[in-house]
Coordinates of C-alpha atoms in Angstrom, one line a residue:
Chain A
M720 CA 142.4 91.4 132.0
T721 CA 143.6 88.3 130.1
T722 CA 147.3 88.1 129.2
I723 CA 147.9 87.9 125.5
A724 CA 150.5 85.5 124.1
P725 CA 152.8 87.1 121.6
E726 CA 151.3 85.4 118.6
D727 CA 147.9 86.8 119.6
T728 CA 148.9 90.4 119.7
G729 CA 148.1 90.9 116.0
Q730 CA 144.6 89.7 116.6
E731 CA 144.2 91.9 119.6
A732 CA 145.4 94.9 117.7
L733 CA 142.8 94.1 115.0
F734 CA 140.1 93.8 117.6
D735 CA 141.0 97.1 119.2
A736 CA 141.2 98.8 115.8
T737 CA 137.7 97.4 114.9
I738 CA 136.2 98.8 118.1
A739 CA 138.0 102.1 117.7
A740 CA 136.7 102.5 114.2
D741 CA 133.2 101.8 115.4
E742 CA 132.9 98.7 113.2
R743 CA 131.3 95.4 114.2
I744 CA 132.9 92.3 115.7
E745 CA 131.5 89.1 114.1
P746 CA 131.3 85.6 115.5
R747 CA 134.4 84.2 113.7
D748 CA 136.5 87.2 114.7
W749 CA 139.0 86.9 117.5
M750 CA 137.8 88.6 120.7
P751 CA 139.1 88.8 124.2
D752 CA 137.7 86.1 126.5
D753 CA 136.3 88.7 128.9
Y754 CA 134.5 90.5 126.0
R755 CA 132.9 87.2 125.0
A756 CA 132.0 86.3 128.6
S757 CA 130.5 89.8 129.2
L758 CA 128.4 89.6 126.0
V759 CA 127.1 86.1 126.9
R760 CA 126.1 87.3 130.3
Q761 CA 124.3 90.4 129.0
I762 CA 122.6 88.7 126.0
A763 CA 121.5 85.7 128.1
Q764 CA 120.1 88.0 130.8
H765 CA 118.3 89.9 128.1
A766 CA 116.9 86.7 126.5
H767 CA 115.8 85.4 130.0
S768 CA 114.0 88.7 130.6
E769 CA 112.0 88.3 127.5
I770 CA 110.9 84.8 128.5
I771 CA 110.2 85.5 132.2
G772 CA 108.6 88.8 131.0
M773 CA 105.9 86.9 129.3
Q774 CA 104.4 85.8 132.6
P775 CA 103.1 89.1 134.1
E776 CA 101.3 89.9 130.9
A777 CA 100.1 86.4 130.1
N778 CA 98.5 86.6 133.5
W779 CA 95.8 88.8 131.8
I780 CA 95.3 87.1 128.5
T781 CA 92.3 85.1 129.6
R782 CA 90.7 88.2 131.3
A783 CA 91.4 90.9 128.7
P784 CA 88.2 93.1 128.6
S785 CA 87.7 93.3 124.9
L786 CA 88.5 91.0 121.9
R787 CA 90.7 93.7 120.4
R788 CA 92.7 94.1 123.5
K789 CA 93.0 90.4 123.9
A790 CA 94.4 90.1 120.3
I791 CA 96.9 92.8 121.0
L792 CA 98.1 91.2 124.2
M793 CA 98.4 87.8 122.7
A794 CA 100.4 89.2 119.8
K795 CA 102.7 91.0 122.3
V796 CA 103.4 87.9 124.4
Q797 CA 104.1 86.0 121.2
D798 CA 106.6 88.7 120.1
E799 CA 108.3 88.3 123.5
A800 CA 108.9 84.6 122.9
G801 CA 110.2 85.5 119.4
H802 CA 112.6 88.1 120.9
G803 CA 113.8 85.4 123.3
L804 CA 114.5 83.2 120.4
Y805 CA 116.5 85.9 118.5
L806 CA 118.5 86.6 121.6
Y807 CA 119.3 83.0 122.4
S808 CA 120.5 82.7 118.7
A809 CA 122.7 85.7 119.1
A810 CA 124.2 84.2 122.3
E811 CA 124.8 80.9 120.5
T812 CA 127.1 82.7 118.0
L813 CA 129.4 83.1 121.0
G814 CA 129.8 79.4 121.5
T815 CA 127.2 78.7 124.2
G816 CA 123.9 76.7 123.8
R817 CA 120.3 77.6 124.5
D818 CA 119.9 74.5 126.7
E819 CA 122.9 75.6 128.8
L820 CA 121.6 79.1 129.2
L821 CA 118.1 78.0 130.1
D822 CA 119.6 75.6 132.7
K823 CA 121.5 78.6 134.2
L824 CA 118.2 80.6 134.4
H825 CA 116.4 77.7 136.0
T826 CA 119.1 77.2 138.6
G827 CA 119.5 80.9 139.4
R828 CA 123.0 81.2 138.0
Q829 CA 121.9 83.8 135.5
K830 CA 119.5 86.7 136.2
Y831 CA 116.6 88.4 134.4
S832 CA 115.4 91.9 134.7
S833 CA 114.2 92.8 138.2
I834 CA 111.0 94.4 136.9
F835 CA 109.3 91.1 136.2
N836 CA 109.2 90.2 139.8
Y837 CA 106.4 92.6 140.4
P838 CA 102.8 91.3 140.1
T839 CA 100.1 92.4 137.6
L840 CA 97.2 93.1 139.8
T841 CA 94.8 94.9 137.5
W842 CA 94.2 95.2 133.8
A843 CA 95.8 98.7 133.9
D844 CA 99.1 97.0 134.7
V845 CA 99.2 95.7 131.2
G846 CA 99.2 99.3 130.0
A847 CA 101.7 100.4 132.6
I848 CA 104.0 97.6 131.5
G849 CA 103.7 98.7 127.9
W850 CA 104.2 102.4 128.5
L851 CA 106.8 102.3 131.3
V852 CA 108.5 98.9 131.2
D853 CA 108.8 98.7 127.5
G854 CA 109.6 102.4 127.4
A855 CA 112.5 101.9 129.8
A856 CA 113.6 98.8 127.8
I857 CA 113.6 100.8 124.5
T858 CA 115.6 103.7 126.1
N859 CA 118.1 101.0 127.2
Q860 CA 118.0 99.1 123.9
V861 CA 118.1 101.6 121.2
P862 CA 121.8 102.4 121.8
L863 CA 122.4 98.6 121.7
C864 CA 121.5 98.7 118.0
R865 CA 125.0 100.3 117.6
C866 CA 126.6 97.8 120.0
S867 CA 130.0 96.5 118.8
Y868 CA 129.0 92.9 118.5
G869 CA 127.2 92.4 115.2
P870 CA 124.7 89.6 115.9
Y871 CA 123.5 91.4 119.1
A872 CA 123.2 94.8 117.3
R873 CA 121.2 93.2 114.5
A874 CA 118.9 91.4 116.9
M875 CA 118.3 94.7 118.7
V876 CA 117.2 96.5 115.5
R877 CA 114.4 94.0 115.0
I878 CA 113.4 93.9 118.7
C879 CA 113.4 97.7 119.1
K880 CA 110.9 98.1 116.2
E881 CA 108.5 95.7 117.8
E882 CA 109.0 97.1 121.2
S883 CA 108.2 100.6 120.1
F884 CA 104.9 99.3 118.7
H885 CA 104.1 97.6 122.0
Q886 CA 105.0 100.8 123.9
R887 CA 102.6 102.9 121.9
Q888 CA 99.8 100.3 122.4
G889 CA 100.4 100.4 126.2
Y890 CA 100.2 104.1 126.2
E891 CA 97.0 104.0 124.2
L892 CA 95.5 101.5 126.6
L893 CA 96.3 103.8 129.5
L894 CA 94.9 106.8 127.7
T895 CA 91.6 105.0 127.1
L896 CA 91.4 104.1 130.8
S897 CA 92.4 107.6 131.9
R898 CA 89.6 109.1 129.8
G899 CA 87.1 106.4 130.7
T900 CA 85.0 106.0 133.8
E901 CA 86.1 107.1 137.2
A902 CA 86.9 103.6 138.2
Q903 CA 89.0 103.1 135.0
H904 CA 90.9 106.3 135.6
A905 CA 91.7 105.3 139.2
M906 CA 92.8 101.8 138.0
A907 CA 95.3 103.5 135.6
Q908 CA 96.6 105.8 138.3
D909 CA 97.1 103.0 140.7
A910 CA 99.1 101.0 138.1
I911 CA 101.4 104.0 137.4
D912 CA 101.9 104.5 141.2
R913 CA 103.1 100.8 141.5
W914 CA 105.2 100.6 138.3
W915 CA 107.0 103.9 138.2
W916 CA 109.8 103.3 140.7
P917 CA 110.5 99.7 139.6
S918 CA 110.8 101.0 136.0
L919 CA 113.4 103.5 137.0
M920 CA 115.3 100.6 138.7
M921 CA 115.5 98.8 135.3
F922 CA 118.4 101.0 134.3
G923 CA 120.5 99.3 137.0
P924 CA 122.5 100.6 139.9
P925 CA 123.8 104.2 140.0
D926 CA 127.0 104.8 138.0
D927 CA 129.3 104.7 141.0
E928 CA 128.1 101.3 142.0
S929 CA 127.8 99.6 138.5
A930 CA 130.3 96.8 138.3
H931 CA 130.4 96.2 134.6
S932 CA 129.7 99.6 133.2
A933 CA 133.2 101.1 132.5
Q934 CA 134.5 98.0 130.7
S935 CA 131.2 97.6 128.7
M936 CA 131.5 101.2 127.6
A937 CA 135.1 100.9 126.6
W938 CA 134.2 97.9 124.5
K939 CA 131.3 99.8 123.0
I940 CA 128.8 97.2 124.1
K941 CA 127.2 99.9 126.2
R942 CA 127.0 103.5 124.9
H943 CA 125.6 105.4 127.8
S944 CA 125.8 105.1 131.6
N945 CA 122.9 103.8 133.7
D946 CA 122.2 107.3 135.2
E947 CA 122.3 109.0 131.8
L948 CA 119.7 106.6 130.4
R949 CA 117.6 106.9 133.5
Q950 CA 117.6 110.7 133.2
R951 CA 116.7 110.4 129.5
F952 CA 113.7 108.2 130.4
V953 CA 112.4 110.5 133.1
D954 CA 112.6 113.5 130.7
I955 CA 110.6 111.6 128.2
C956 CA 107.9 110.3 130.6
V957 CA 107.0 113.5 132.5
P958 CA 105.3 115.2 129.5
Q959 CA 103.7 111.9 128.4
A960 CA 102.2 111.5 131.9
E961 CA 100.7 115.0 131.6
T962 CA 99.2 114.1 128.3
L963 CA 97.8 111.0 129.8
G964 CA 96.2 113.0 132.6
L965 CA 98.0 110.9 135.2
T966 CA 100.6 111.8 137.8
L967 CA 103.9 110.2 138.6
P968 CA 104.3 109.2 142.3
D969 CA 107.3 111.4 143.0
P970 CA 106.9 114.6 145.1
D971 CA 110.5 115.7 144.2
L972 CA 109.8 115.8 140.5
R973 CA 110.8 119.3 139.3
W974 CA 112.1 120.9 136.1
N975 CA 115.6 122.0 136.6
E976 CA 116.2 125.0 134.3
E977 CA 119.9 125.0 134.9
R978 CA 120.5 121.3 134.0
G979 CA 117.7 121.3 131.3
H980 CA 116.4 118.1 132.9
W981 CA 113.8 116.9 135.4
D982 CA 115.1 116.4 138.9
F983 CA 113.6 113.3 140.6
G984 CA 113.6 111.8 144.1
P985 CA 115.8 109.1 145.5
I986 CA 115.4 105.5 144.4
D987 CA 115.0 102.8 147.1
W988 CA 118.1 100.8 146.3
T989 CA 117.5 98.5 149.2
E990 CA 114.3 97.3 147.5
F991 CA 116.2 96.9 144.2
R992 CA 118.9 94.8 145.9
E993 CA 116.3 92.6 147.7
V994 CA 114.5 91.9 144.4
L995 CA 117.8 91.0 142.7
K996 CA 118.6 88.7 145.6
G997 CA 115.4 86.8 145.0
N998 CA 113.3 88.5 147.7
G999 CA 110.9 90.5 145.5
P1000 CA 107.1 89.9 145.4
C1001 CA 107.1 87.3 142.6
N1002 CA 110.6 85.9 142.2
D1003 CA 109.7 82.4 143.5
E1004 CA 106.5 82.2 141.3
R1005 CA 108.2 83.4 138.1
I1006 CA 111.1 81.0 138.3
G1007 CA 108.9 78.2 139.6
R1008 CA 106.6 78.5 136.7
R1009 CA 109.4 78.6 134.2
R1010 CA 111.0 75.5 135.7
R1011 CA 107.7 73.7 135.8
A1012 CA 107.0 74.5 132.1
H1013 CA 110.4 73.1 131.3
Q1014 CA 110.1 70.0 133.4
E1015 CA 106.5 69.2 132.3
G1016 CA 107.6 69.7 128.7
A1017 CA 110.6 67.3 129.0
W1018 CA 108.7 64.3 127.6
V1019 CA 107.6 66.4 124.6
R1020 CA 111.2 67.5 123.8
E1021 CA 112.3 63.8 124.2
A1022 CA 109.6 62.7 121.8
A1023 CA 110.6 65.2 119.2
A1024 CA 114.3 64.1 119.5
A1025 CA 113.3 60.4 119.3
H1026 CA 111.1 61.0 116.3
A1027 CA 113.8 63.0 114.5
A1028 CA 116.3 60.2 115.2
K1029 CA 113.9 57.6 113.7
H1030 CA 113.1 59.7 110.6
P1031 CA 116.3 61.5 109.7
A1032 CA 115.2 62.1 106.1
H1033 CA 111.8 63.5 107.2
P1034 CA 111.5 66.7 105.1
P1035 CA 110.3 69.8 106.9
H1036 CA 107.0 71.0 105.6
A1037 CA 107.5 74.3 103.9
G1038 CA 107.7 77.1 106.4
T1039 CA 105.5 75.6 109.0
D1040 CA 107.6 73.0 110.8
Q1041 CA 109.1 75.3 113.3
E1042 CA 110.5 72.7 115.5
E1043 CA 112.4 71.0 112.7
A1044 CA 113.6 74.3 111.3
A1045 CA 115.1 75.3 114.6
R1046 CA 117.3 72.2 114.8
Chain B
M527 CA 70.1 91.5 126.0
T528 CA 68.6 91.4 122.5
P529 CA 67.5 88.0 121.1
H530 CA 70.4 85.9 119.9
P531 CA 71.1 86.0 116.2
T532 CA 70.5 82.8 114.3
T533 CA 73.2 83.3 111.6
P534 CA 75.6 80.4 111.2
A535 CA 78.4 82.9 111.9
L536 CA 77.6 82.6 115.6
P537 CA 78.3 78.9 116.2
L538 CA 81.4 79.0 114.0
G539 CA 82.5 82.2 115.7
D540 CA 82.0 80.7 119.1
D541 CA 84.1 77.6 118.1
A542 CA 87.0 79.9 117.2
L543 CA 86.6 82.2 120.2
I544 CA 86.6 79.4 122.8
L545 CA 89.5 77.4 121.2
S546 CA 91.5 80.6 121.0
H547 CA 90.9 81.2 124.7
R548 CA 92.0 77.7 125.6
L549 CA 95.2 78.1 123.5
G550 CA 95.9 81.5 125.2
E551 CA 96.1 79.6 128.5
W552 CA 99.3 78.0 127.2
A553 CA 101.2 81.3 127.1
G554 CA 104.3 81.0 129.3
N555 CA 103.7 77.3 129.8
A556 CA 104.7 75.6 126.5
P557 CA 107.3 72.8 126.4
V558 CA 109.7 74.7 124.0
L559 CA 109.9 78.3 123.0
E560 CA 109.0 77.5 119.4
E561 CA 105.7 76.3 120.7
E562 CA 105.1 79.5 122.7
V563 CA 105.2 81.2 119.3
A564 CA 103.2 78.5 117.4
L565 CA 100.4 78.1 119.9
A566 CA 100.0 81.9 120.3
N567 CA 100.0 82.2 116.5
I568 CA 97.2 79.7 116.1
A569 CA 95.3 81.3 119.0
L570 CA 95.6 84.7 117.2
D571 CA 94.4 83.3 113.9
L572 CA 91.4 81.8 115.6
L573 CA 90.6 85.0 117.5
G574 CA 90.8 86.9 114.3
Q575 CA 88.3 84.5 112.7
A576 CA 86.1 84.8 115.8
R577 CA 86.1 88.6 115.6
I578 CA 85.0 88.6 112.0
L579 CA 82.3 86.0 112.5
L580 CA 80.9 87.5 115.7
S581 CA 80.8 90.9 114.0
L582 CA 78.7 89.3 111.2
A583 CA 76.3 88.2 114.0
G584 CA 76.3 91.4 116.0
D585 CA 78.7 93.3 118.3
E586 CA 81.7 91.2 119.0
D587 CA 82.3 92.2 122.6
E588 CA 78.6 92.1 123.5
L589 CA 78.4 88.6 122.1
A590 CA 81.7 87.4 123.7
Y591 CA 81.3 89.0 127.1
L592 CA 77.6 89.3 127.9
R593 CA 76.1 86.0 126.9
E594 CA 75.8 83.3 129.4
E595 CA 76.8 79.7 129.1
R596 CA 73.4 78.5 127.8
H597 CA 73.7 80.9 124.8
F598 CA 77.0 79.9 123.5
R599 CA 76.9 77.7 120.4
N600 CA 80.4 76.2 120.2
V601 CA 81.0 72.5 120.0
Q602 CA 82.0 70.9 123.3
L603 CA 85.3 69.8 121.9
V604 CA 86.8 73.3 121.8
E605 CA 85.9 74.0 125.5
Q606 CA 87.7 70.9 126.8
P607 CA 90.6 71.8 129.2
N608 CA 94.1 71.9 127.7
G609 CA 95.3 68.8 129.7
D610 CA 98.8 67.9 128.8
F611 CA 100.5 68.8 125.5
A612 CA 99.1 65.6 123.9
H613 CA 95.5 66.6 124.8
T614 CA 96.0 70.0 123.3
I615 CA 97.4 68.5 120.1
A616 CA 94.7 65.8 119.9
R617 CA 92.0 68.6 120.3
Q618 CA 93.9 70.6 117.6
L619 CA 94.1 67.7 115.2
Y620 CA 90.4 66.8 115.5
F621 CA 89.2 70.4 115.3
S622 CA 91.6 71.8 112.6
T623 CA 90.9 68.8 110.3
Y624 CA 87.1 69.6 110.7
Q625 CA 87.6 73.3 110.3
E626 CA 89.7 72.9 107.2
L627 CA 87.1 70.7 105.5
L628 CA 84.3 73.0 106.4
Y629 CA 86.0 76.2 105.3
D630 CA 87.2 74.5 102.1
H631 CA 83.6 73.8 101.3
L632 CA 82.3 77.2 102.4
A633 CA 85.1 79.0 100.4
T634 CA 83.7 77.5 97.2
T635 CA 80.0 78.1 97.7
D636 CA 78.2 81.4 97.8
T637 CA 77.2 82.4 101.4
P638 CA 77.9 85.4 103.6
L639 CA 80.7 83.4 105.1
T640 CA 82.5 82.8 101.8
P641 CA 85.0 85.7 102.0
L642 CA 86.0 84.7 105.5
A643 CA 86.3 81.0 104.6
G644 CA 88.7 81.8 101.8
K645 CA 91.1 83.6 104.2
A646 CA 90.6 81.3 107.1
V647 CA 91.2 78.1 105.2
K648 CA 94.8 79.1 104.6
E649 CA 95.3 79.6 108.3
T650 CA 93.5 76.4 109.1
A651 CA 95.7 74.4 106.8
Y652 CA 98.7 75.6 108.8
H653 CA 97.0 74.7 112.1
R654 CA 96.2 71.2 110.7
D655 CA 99.8 70.7 109.6
H656 CA 101.1 71.8 113.0
A657 CA 98.8 69.3 114.8
T658 CA 99.7 66.6 112.3
Q659 CA 103.4 67.0 112.7
W660 CA 103.1 66.9 116.5
T661 CA 100.8 63.8 116.3
L662 CA 103.5 62.1 114.3
R663 CA 106.3 63.2 116.7
L664 CA 104.4 62.2 119.8
G665 CA 102.8 59.0 118.4
D666 CA 106.1 57.8 116.9
G667 CA 108.4 59.3 119.5
T668 CA 109.1 57.6 122.8
D669 CA 106.9 55.0 124.7
E670 CA 105.8 57.7 127.0
S671 CA 104.7 60.1 124.3
H672 CA 103.0 57.3 122.4
T673 CA 101.0 56.4 125.5
R674 CA 100.1 60.0 126.3
M675 CA 99.0 60.7 122.7
Q676 CA 96.8 57.6 122.5
R677 CA 95.2 58.4 125.8
A678 CA 94.4 62.0 124.6
L679 CA 93.0 60.8 121.3
D680 CA 90.8 58.3 123.2
A681 CA 89.6 60.8 125.8
L682 CA 88.5 63.4 123.2
W683 CA 87.1 60.9 120.7
R684 CA 83.5 61.2 122.1
F685 CA 83.5 64.9 121.4
T686 CA 84.1 64.5 117.6
G687 CA 80.6 63.2 116.6
E688 CA 79.1 66.6 117.3
L689 CA 81.4 68.3 114.7
F690 CA 79.1 66.9 112.0
D691 CA 75.7 67.9 113.5
P692 CA 74.3 70.2 110.8
V693 CA 74.6 73.9 111.6
D694 CA 71.5 76.0 111.2
G695 CA 71.8 78.1 108.1
L696 CA 74.5 76.0 106.5
D697 CA 72.0 73.8 104.7
D698 CA 74.1 73.2 101.6
V699 CA 77.0 71.7 103.5
P700 CA 77.2 67.9 102.8
W701 CA 77.8 67.0 106.5
Q702 CA 78.0 63.2 105.9
T703 CA 80.7 63.7 103.1
L704 CA 82.7 65.9 105.4
R705 CA 82.4 63.4 108.2
D706 CA 83.7 60.6 105.9
E707 CA 86.5 62.7 104.7
W708 CA 87.4 63.7 108.2
T709 CA 87.5 60.0 109.3
T710 CA 89.7 59.1 106.3
R711 CA 92.2 61.9 107.1
I712 CA 92.3 61.2 110.8
T713 CA 92.8 57.5 110.2
S714 CA 95.6 58.1 107.8
T715 CA 97.4 60.5 110.2
L716 CA 97.0 58.2 113.2
E717 CA 98.3 55.2 111.2
R718 CA 101.4 57.1 110.1
A719 CA 101.9 58.0 113.8
T720 CA 101.6 54.3 114.8
L721 CA 98.5 55.2 116.8
T722 CA 95.1 53.5 116.8
V723 CA 91.8 55.1 115.8
P724 CA 89.8 55.1 119.0
E725 CA 86.8 52.8 119.3
G726 CA 83.3 53.5 120.6
P727 CA 80.5 55.8 119.6
R728 CA 81.4 59.3 118.6
H729 CA 77.8 60.4 118.8
G730 CA 74.5 59.5 120.5
A731 CA 72.3 60.6 123.3
W732 CA 74.7 59.1 125.9
T733 CA 77.9 60.6 124.5
A734 CA 78.9 64.2 124.0
G735 CA 77.1 66.7 122.0
G736 CA 74.7 69.5 122.5
G737 CA 77.1 72.5 122.3
R738 CA 75.3 73.8 119.3
Q739 CA 72.1 73.9 121.4
G740 CA 73.9 75.7 124.3
L741 CA 74.4 72.5 126.4
H742 CA 78.0 72.5 127.5
T743 CA 80.3 70.6 129.8
E744 CA 81.1 71.7 133.3
P745 CA 84.5 73.3 132.7
F746 CA 82.9 75.8 130.3
G747 CA 81.2 77.9 133.0
R748 CA 84.5 78.5 134.7
L749 CA 86.1 79.5 131.4
L750 CA 83.4 82.1 130.9
A751 CA 83.6 83.3 134.5
E752 CA 87.3 84.1 133.9
M753 CA 86.9 85.5 130.4
Q754 CA 84.0 87.8 131.2
H755 CA 84.7 88.9 134.8
L756 CA 86.5 92.2 134.1
H757 CA 84.2 93.3 131.2
R758 CA 81.1 92.6 133.3
S759 CA 82.5 94.4 136.3
H760 CA 82.5 97.7 134.4
P761 CA 79.1 97.9 132.6
G762 CA 79.2 100.3 129.7
A763 CA 82.9 101.0 129.9
T764 CA 85.0 101.1 126.7
W765 CA 88.5 99.5 126.7

C-alpha cells in the first residue's frame, strides 16, 4: 500500500467513499497509485488480447467455406481491432500511451489471454472460438460493465454488446456443422474437444492462487472471483452443448443437486502455467507476427507523421480520415 | 457445372470478390490498428457488393467456390498480390477510382445493376477517399515512402488499361469517357502527392489484360486454391 501524505487524506477519503457508494472514478479524479497501475495492467492486457486474438480467426478468413460466413468472420475480426482501439483509449485516460503499451506487448512485458496461443486447425475452430472463447470472455466481462473505473466500464458496455453477437454467431456455426454431414459433425466435436479446457483456463488461476484478486475486488474493479465465474460459465455451457448435440470432453461432469451446480473435473494448471510462460503451441508465432506487422509498418507510420508535419492545416475529410482523426 | 451466365453482374461481381479476398489477407498484418479497421471495412463493402452481383448471376457460393480459374471474369488488377502497403494502396487507388466512375454512370442509367450501383457508389467514394489520402501521405511523406509509392504505381500501371475494356452487356457505358476522366483524376491525385504518372503502355497485346476473358496471372490460381479448398472438400455440404 502507498503511504498517503496528510494533505492527501481528503482525496483518499473521497476515493474510498466513491468506491463504497458504487459510483465511478473518472480520469481527473485522484486515485491510489496502485489502483491506477492495476487498471493499466488489466486494461492493457485486455486490449492486447483483442489484437492478438485477431490472428487465430484471421487464419480462416481466406478459407471460409461460404461468402456469408466469410463476411461474418471479417466483420468479427474488424470488431476485435475496434475493441482494441476502445481499450487502448481507456488505458490512455490513465496517463499511459498506446505506443508504450504496444511496445510492452512486443517485448513480452505485458501479457495477453492464454487462449490465443492455441492453433485454429479446422473451420469448426472458428465456431468453437465464438461459442466458448467469446462466451468465457462475456462471462468475465459483463461484470466489468459495473467496474469502478468509468472509462473501462463504458468501453465494456459497447464491447459486450458486440461480443454477445459474435458468440451467438459462433454457436449457430457449430449448430450448422453439428446437424450437417457426418464429417462436419466430427469436425465440430473435435473443435470442442480441443477448446473446452483452454476456455476454462481463461478465468485465471484458482482463487487461492490468484495474486491480484482480493485487491481488485476491494476496489470493485472485479466483482466476482475466478472460480465463481468459471462455475457460472460451466453451468451455462452444459445445456448449450446438449442442444448442439455435442459433448464436452470431461468424464467428471455431473449435476450436483446439493450445490445446484455442475461439478467438473480438474484443470491441468501445469499446462496453463506453461502457456503463460510462453511455452504454448503458438506463443512464438503470435507475438512474432504482431512484431513483424509493427516493424514492417514502421515506414508507413513515419510517412503519416512526416506528412502531417508538412501539412499541419490539412483538414480531415469528413468522417473518413481515420488516421487523422485518431491523432 | 451449368453454362456460365453472360450477365455483366458476373465480371463486376468477380472484381469485388477477388479484391475483397486480397484485402482480407491483411487482417492482423496492417501497419496501424486504424488500418486493420479500414481495410477490413473496405473488404466487407466489396464482399457485400460481390454477393449481390453474383446472386444476380446465379448462386453466389456455386459461382465463387466451384468455378475454375479460366471461368473467372475479374480484371487482372484486383488479383495482384498485396505486396507492401504502398502496392495495396496503389491497387486501391486505381481500382476504386475506376469503380466509382463506373458505378456513378450505372447509378444514373436504367439497367438491372442500377439499384446496386446507387448503393455501392457511396461505399466506393469512401474507398477512393481512403486510397487518395494514403497516396498523399506516402507520396508526400518520407523519402522511403515516396520511393515505395512510386514503385508500386509503376508496377501496377500496366494492369490499368484493361479496366476500360468494354464489359459485355454494358453497351451504353462510354468507356472512352470513363478512361479519360480516370486519367484526369489519377493525374491530379499523383501530382498533389508529388508523384509521377507512370509512363508506358497501359494496354496492348504485350501488356496486361485478358481477365475479362478468363485469362489470368499466375498468382490467381493459388488464390483460388486457398479460397475454394474447404468448400470443395465437402461437396454438397451447407455451412
